[in-house]
mmCIF file of C-alpha atoms in Angstrom:
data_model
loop_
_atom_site.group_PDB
_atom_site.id
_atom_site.type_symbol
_atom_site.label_atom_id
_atom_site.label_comp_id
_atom_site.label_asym_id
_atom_site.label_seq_id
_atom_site.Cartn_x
_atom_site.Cartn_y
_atom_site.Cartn_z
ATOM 1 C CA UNK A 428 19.622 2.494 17.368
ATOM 2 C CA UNK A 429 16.958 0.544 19.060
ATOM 3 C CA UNK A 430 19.097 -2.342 20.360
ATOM 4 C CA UNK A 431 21.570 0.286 21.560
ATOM 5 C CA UNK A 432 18.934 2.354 23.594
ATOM 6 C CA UNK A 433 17.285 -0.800 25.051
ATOM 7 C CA UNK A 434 20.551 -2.427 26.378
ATOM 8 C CA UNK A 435 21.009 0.643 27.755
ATOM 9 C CA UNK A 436 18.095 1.413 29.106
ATOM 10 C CA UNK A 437 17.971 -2.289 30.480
ATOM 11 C CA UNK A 438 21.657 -1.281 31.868
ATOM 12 C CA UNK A 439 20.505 1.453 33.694
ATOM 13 C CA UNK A 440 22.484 3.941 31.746
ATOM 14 C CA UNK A 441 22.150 6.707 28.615
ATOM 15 C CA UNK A 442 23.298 5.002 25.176
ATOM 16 C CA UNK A 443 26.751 6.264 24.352
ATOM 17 C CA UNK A 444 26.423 9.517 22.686
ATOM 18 C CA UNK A 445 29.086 9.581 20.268
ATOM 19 C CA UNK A 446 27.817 5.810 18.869
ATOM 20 C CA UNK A 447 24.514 7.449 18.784
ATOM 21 C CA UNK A 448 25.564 10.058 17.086
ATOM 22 C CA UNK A 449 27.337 8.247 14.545
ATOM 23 C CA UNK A 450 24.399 6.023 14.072
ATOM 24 C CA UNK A 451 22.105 9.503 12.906
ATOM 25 C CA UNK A 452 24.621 10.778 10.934
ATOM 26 C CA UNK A 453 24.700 7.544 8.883
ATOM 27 C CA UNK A 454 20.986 7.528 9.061
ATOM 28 C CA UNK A 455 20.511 11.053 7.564
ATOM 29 C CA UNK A 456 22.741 10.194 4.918
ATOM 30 C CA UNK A 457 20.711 7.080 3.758
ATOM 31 C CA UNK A 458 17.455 9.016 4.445
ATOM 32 C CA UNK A 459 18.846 11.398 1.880
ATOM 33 C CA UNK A 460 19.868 9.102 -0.799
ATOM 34 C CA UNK A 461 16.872 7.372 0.114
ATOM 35 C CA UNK A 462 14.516 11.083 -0.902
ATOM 36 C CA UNK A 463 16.297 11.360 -3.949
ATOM 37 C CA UNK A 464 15.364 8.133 -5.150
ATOM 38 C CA UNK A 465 11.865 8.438 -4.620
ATOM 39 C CA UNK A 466 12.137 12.045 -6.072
ATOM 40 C CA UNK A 467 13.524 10.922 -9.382
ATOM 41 C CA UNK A 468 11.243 7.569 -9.565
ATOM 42 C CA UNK A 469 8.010 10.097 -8.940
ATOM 43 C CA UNK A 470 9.246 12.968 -11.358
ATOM 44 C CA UNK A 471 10.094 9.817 -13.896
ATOM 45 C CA UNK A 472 6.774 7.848 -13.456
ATOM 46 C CA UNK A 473 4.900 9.520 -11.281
ATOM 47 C CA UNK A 474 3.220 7.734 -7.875
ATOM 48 C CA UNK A 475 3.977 4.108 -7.384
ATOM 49 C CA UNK A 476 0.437 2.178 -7.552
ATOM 50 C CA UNK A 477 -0.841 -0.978 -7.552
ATOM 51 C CA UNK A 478 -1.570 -2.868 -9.897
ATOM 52 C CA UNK A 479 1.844 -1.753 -11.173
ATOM 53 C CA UNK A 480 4.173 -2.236 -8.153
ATOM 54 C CA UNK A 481 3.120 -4.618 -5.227
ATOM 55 C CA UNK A 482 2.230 -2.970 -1.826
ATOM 56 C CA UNK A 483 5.358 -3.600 -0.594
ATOM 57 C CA UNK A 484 7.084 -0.445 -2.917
ATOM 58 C CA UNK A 485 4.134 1.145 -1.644
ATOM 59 C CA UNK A 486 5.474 0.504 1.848
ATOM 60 C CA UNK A 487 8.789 1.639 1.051
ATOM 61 C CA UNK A 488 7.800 5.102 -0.406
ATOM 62 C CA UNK A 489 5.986 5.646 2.554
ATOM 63 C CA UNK A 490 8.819 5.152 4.996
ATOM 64 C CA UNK A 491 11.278 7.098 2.818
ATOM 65 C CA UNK A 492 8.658 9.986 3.571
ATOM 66 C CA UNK A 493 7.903 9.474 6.830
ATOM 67 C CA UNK A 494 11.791 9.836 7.807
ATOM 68 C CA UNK A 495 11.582 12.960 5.538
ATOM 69 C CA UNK A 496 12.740 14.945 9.181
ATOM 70 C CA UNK A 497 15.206 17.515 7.620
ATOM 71 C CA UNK A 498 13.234 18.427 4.949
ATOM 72 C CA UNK A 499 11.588 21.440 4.822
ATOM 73 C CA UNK A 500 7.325 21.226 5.650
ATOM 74 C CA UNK A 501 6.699 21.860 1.586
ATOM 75 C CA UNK A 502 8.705 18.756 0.646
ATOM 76 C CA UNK A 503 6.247 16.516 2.937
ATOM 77 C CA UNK A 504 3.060 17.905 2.244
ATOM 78 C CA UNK A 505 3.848 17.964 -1.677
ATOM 79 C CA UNK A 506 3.672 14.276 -1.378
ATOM 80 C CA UNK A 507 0.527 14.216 1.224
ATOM 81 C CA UNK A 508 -2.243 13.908 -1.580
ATOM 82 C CA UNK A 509 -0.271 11.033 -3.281
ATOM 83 C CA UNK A 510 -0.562 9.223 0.299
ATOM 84 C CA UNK A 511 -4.353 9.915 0.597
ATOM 85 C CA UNK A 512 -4.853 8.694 -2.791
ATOM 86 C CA UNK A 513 -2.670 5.481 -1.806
ATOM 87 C CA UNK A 514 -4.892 4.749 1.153
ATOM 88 C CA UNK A 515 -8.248 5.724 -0.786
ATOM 89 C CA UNK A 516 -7.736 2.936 -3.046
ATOM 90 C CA UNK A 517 -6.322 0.173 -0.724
ATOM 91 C CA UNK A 518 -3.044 0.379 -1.321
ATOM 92 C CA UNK A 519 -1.560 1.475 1.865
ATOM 93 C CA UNK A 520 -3.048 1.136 5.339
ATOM 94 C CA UNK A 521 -5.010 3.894 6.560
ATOM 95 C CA UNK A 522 -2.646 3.749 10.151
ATOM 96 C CA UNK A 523 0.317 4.543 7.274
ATOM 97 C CA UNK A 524 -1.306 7.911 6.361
ATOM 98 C CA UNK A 525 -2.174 8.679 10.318
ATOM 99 C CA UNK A 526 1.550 8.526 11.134
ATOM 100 C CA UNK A 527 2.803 10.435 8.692
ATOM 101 C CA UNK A 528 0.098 13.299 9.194
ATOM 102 C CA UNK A 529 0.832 12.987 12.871
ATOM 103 C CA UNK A 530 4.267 14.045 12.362
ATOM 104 C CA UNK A 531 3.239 16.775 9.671
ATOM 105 C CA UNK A 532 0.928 18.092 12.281
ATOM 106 C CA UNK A 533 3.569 18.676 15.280
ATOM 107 C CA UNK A 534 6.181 19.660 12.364
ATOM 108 C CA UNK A 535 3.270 22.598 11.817
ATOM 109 C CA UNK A 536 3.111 22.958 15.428
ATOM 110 C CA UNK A 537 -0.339 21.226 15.737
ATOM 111 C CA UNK A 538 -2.032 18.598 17.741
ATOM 112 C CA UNK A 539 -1.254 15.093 16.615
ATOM 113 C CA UNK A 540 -4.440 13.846 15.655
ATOM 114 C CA UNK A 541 -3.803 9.896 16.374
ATOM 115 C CA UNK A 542 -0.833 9.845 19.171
ATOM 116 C CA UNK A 543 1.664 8.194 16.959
ATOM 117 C CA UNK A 544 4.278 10.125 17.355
ATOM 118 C CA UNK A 545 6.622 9.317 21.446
ATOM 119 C CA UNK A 546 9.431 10.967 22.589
ATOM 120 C CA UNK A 547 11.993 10.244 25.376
ATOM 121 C CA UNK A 548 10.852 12.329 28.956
ATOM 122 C CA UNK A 549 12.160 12.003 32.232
ATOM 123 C CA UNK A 550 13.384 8.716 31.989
ATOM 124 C CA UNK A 551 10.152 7.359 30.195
ATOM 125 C CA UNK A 552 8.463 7.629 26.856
ATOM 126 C CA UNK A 553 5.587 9.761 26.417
ATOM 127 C CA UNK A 554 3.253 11.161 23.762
ATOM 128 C CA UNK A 555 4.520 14.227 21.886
ATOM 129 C CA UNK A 556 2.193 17.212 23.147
ATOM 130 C CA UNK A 557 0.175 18.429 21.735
ATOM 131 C CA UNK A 558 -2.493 15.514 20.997
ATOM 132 C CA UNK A 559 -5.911 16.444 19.793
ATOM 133 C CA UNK A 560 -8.954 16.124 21.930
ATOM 134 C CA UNK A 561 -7.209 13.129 24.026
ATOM 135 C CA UNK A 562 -10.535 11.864 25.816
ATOM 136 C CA UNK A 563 -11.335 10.308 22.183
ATOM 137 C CA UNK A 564 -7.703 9.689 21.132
ATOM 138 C CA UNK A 565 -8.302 5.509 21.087
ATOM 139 C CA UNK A 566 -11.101 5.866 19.604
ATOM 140 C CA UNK A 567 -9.695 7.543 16.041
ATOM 141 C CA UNK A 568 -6.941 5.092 16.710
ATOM 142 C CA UNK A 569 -9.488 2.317 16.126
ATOM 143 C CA UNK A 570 -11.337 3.898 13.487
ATOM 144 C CA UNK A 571 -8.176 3.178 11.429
ATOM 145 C CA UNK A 572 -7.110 0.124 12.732
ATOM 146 C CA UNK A 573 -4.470 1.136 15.037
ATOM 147 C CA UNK A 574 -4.003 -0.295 18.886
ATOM 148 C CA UNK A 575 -4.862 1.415 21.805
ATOM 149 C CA UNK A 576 -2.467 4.256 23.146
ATOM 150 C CA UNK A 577 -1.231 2.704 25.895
ATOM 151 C CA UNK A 578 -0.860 -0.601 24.038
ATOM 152 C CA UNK A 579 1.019 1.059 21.308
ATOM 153 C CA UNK A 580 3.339 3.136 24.035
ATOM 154 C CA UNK A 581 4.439 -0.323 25.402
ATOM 155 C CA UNK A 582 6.147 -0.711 22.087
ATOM 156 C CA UNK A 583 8.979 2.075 22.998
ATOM 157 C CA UNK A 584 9.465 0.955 26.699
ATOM 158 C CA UNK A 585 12.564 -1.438 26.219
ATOM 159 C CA UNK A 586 14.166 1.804 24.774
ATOM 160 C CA UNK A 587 12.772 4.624 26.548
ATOM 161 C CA UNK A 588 11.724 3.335 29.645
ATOM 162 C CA UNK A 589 8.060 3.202 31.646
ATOM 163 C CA UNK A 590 5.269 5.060 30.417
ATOM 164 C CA UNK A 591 5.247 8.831 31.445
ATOM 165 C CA UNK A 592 1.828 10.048 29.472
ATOM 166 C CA UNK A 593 -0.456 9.642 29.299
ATOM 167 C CA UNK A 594 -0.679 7.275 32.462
ATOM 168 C CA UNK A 595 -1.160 3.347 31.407
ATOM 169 C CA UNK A 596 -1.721 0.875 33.884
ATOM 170 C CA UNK A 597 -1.664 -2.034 32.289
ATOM 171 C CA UNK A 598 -3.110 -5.207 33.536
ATOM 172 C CA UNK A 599 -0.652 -7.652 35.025
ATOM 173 C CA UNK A 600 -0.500 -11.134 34.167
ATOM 174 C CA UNK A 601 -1.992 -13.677 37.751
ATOM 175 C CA UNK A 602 0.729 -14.553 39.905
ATOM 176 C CA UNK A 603 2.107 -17.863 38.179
ATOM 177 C CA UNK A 604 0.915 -17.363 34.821
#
């Protein structure tokens, strides 16, 4: 989906819309088989943790969740205390847990507290409004070990286009560098 939106974005053009649509239908059906997995490993063993799986499962269970979209708000939060827990004792990085309650938050219809989650506007990427108290936004970003905004925002450009919010300028490189 990513190479698709950049080349077109690089083309000057929207992404075809049936291929894209195609593409999140095959998604949604992997991100389903993908919930029930971690559903039955849970309700069989409970919460992967180390020192009995290696971070990376830890990793996994935490994407599964965080692509957890069409589930209903219960489904994610049953599984939010299991994250904390995860990051309390080292086992998955505190910028893990920020992402997923980021997009908890706006699925609530709250501020996102650390401006993780960017959508597609006007050509551009942006943050998805609304974002907490944004005059200290990169600073919670830092106290977890995350980039700053318009650093991170940089990230989506080859797919979304420039930066529409919040404004970056970021610095060029000298002439010849």
């Amino acid at each position: 989906m990513e190479q698709l939106k950049a080349e077109a974005t690089k083309a000057g053009r929207q992404a075809d819309p049936a291929r894209v649509a195609a593409i999140w239908e095959e998604q949604n059906r992997d991100d389903a088989a993908n919930r029930r997995w971690l559903d039955e490993l849970v309700a069989r063993c409970g919460w992967p943790r180390t020192p009995n799986v290696e971070k990376p499962v830890l990793e996994v269970a935490w994407f599964v969740l965080q692509h957890a979209d069409q589930e209903p708000i219960e489904y994610r939060l049953k599984y939010l205390p299991y994250l904390r827990q995860s990051v309390a004792r080292g086992d998955l990085a505190a910028k893990r847990l920020a992402m997923y309650e980021d997009r908890l938050q706006l699925q609530q219809g709250k501020p996102q507290r650390y401006g993780s989650q960017a959508i597609q506007v006007d050509g551009g990427v942006s943050l998805q409004m609304p974002v907490e108290d944004p005059a200290h936004l990169d600073e919670r970003r830092k106290a977890i070990g995350l980039q700053p905004i318009c650093e991170y925002l940089q990230h989506f450009v080859p797919m979304m286009g420039p930066v529409r919010y919040p404004p970056c300028i970021m610095p060029q490189p000298p002439q010849g560098a």
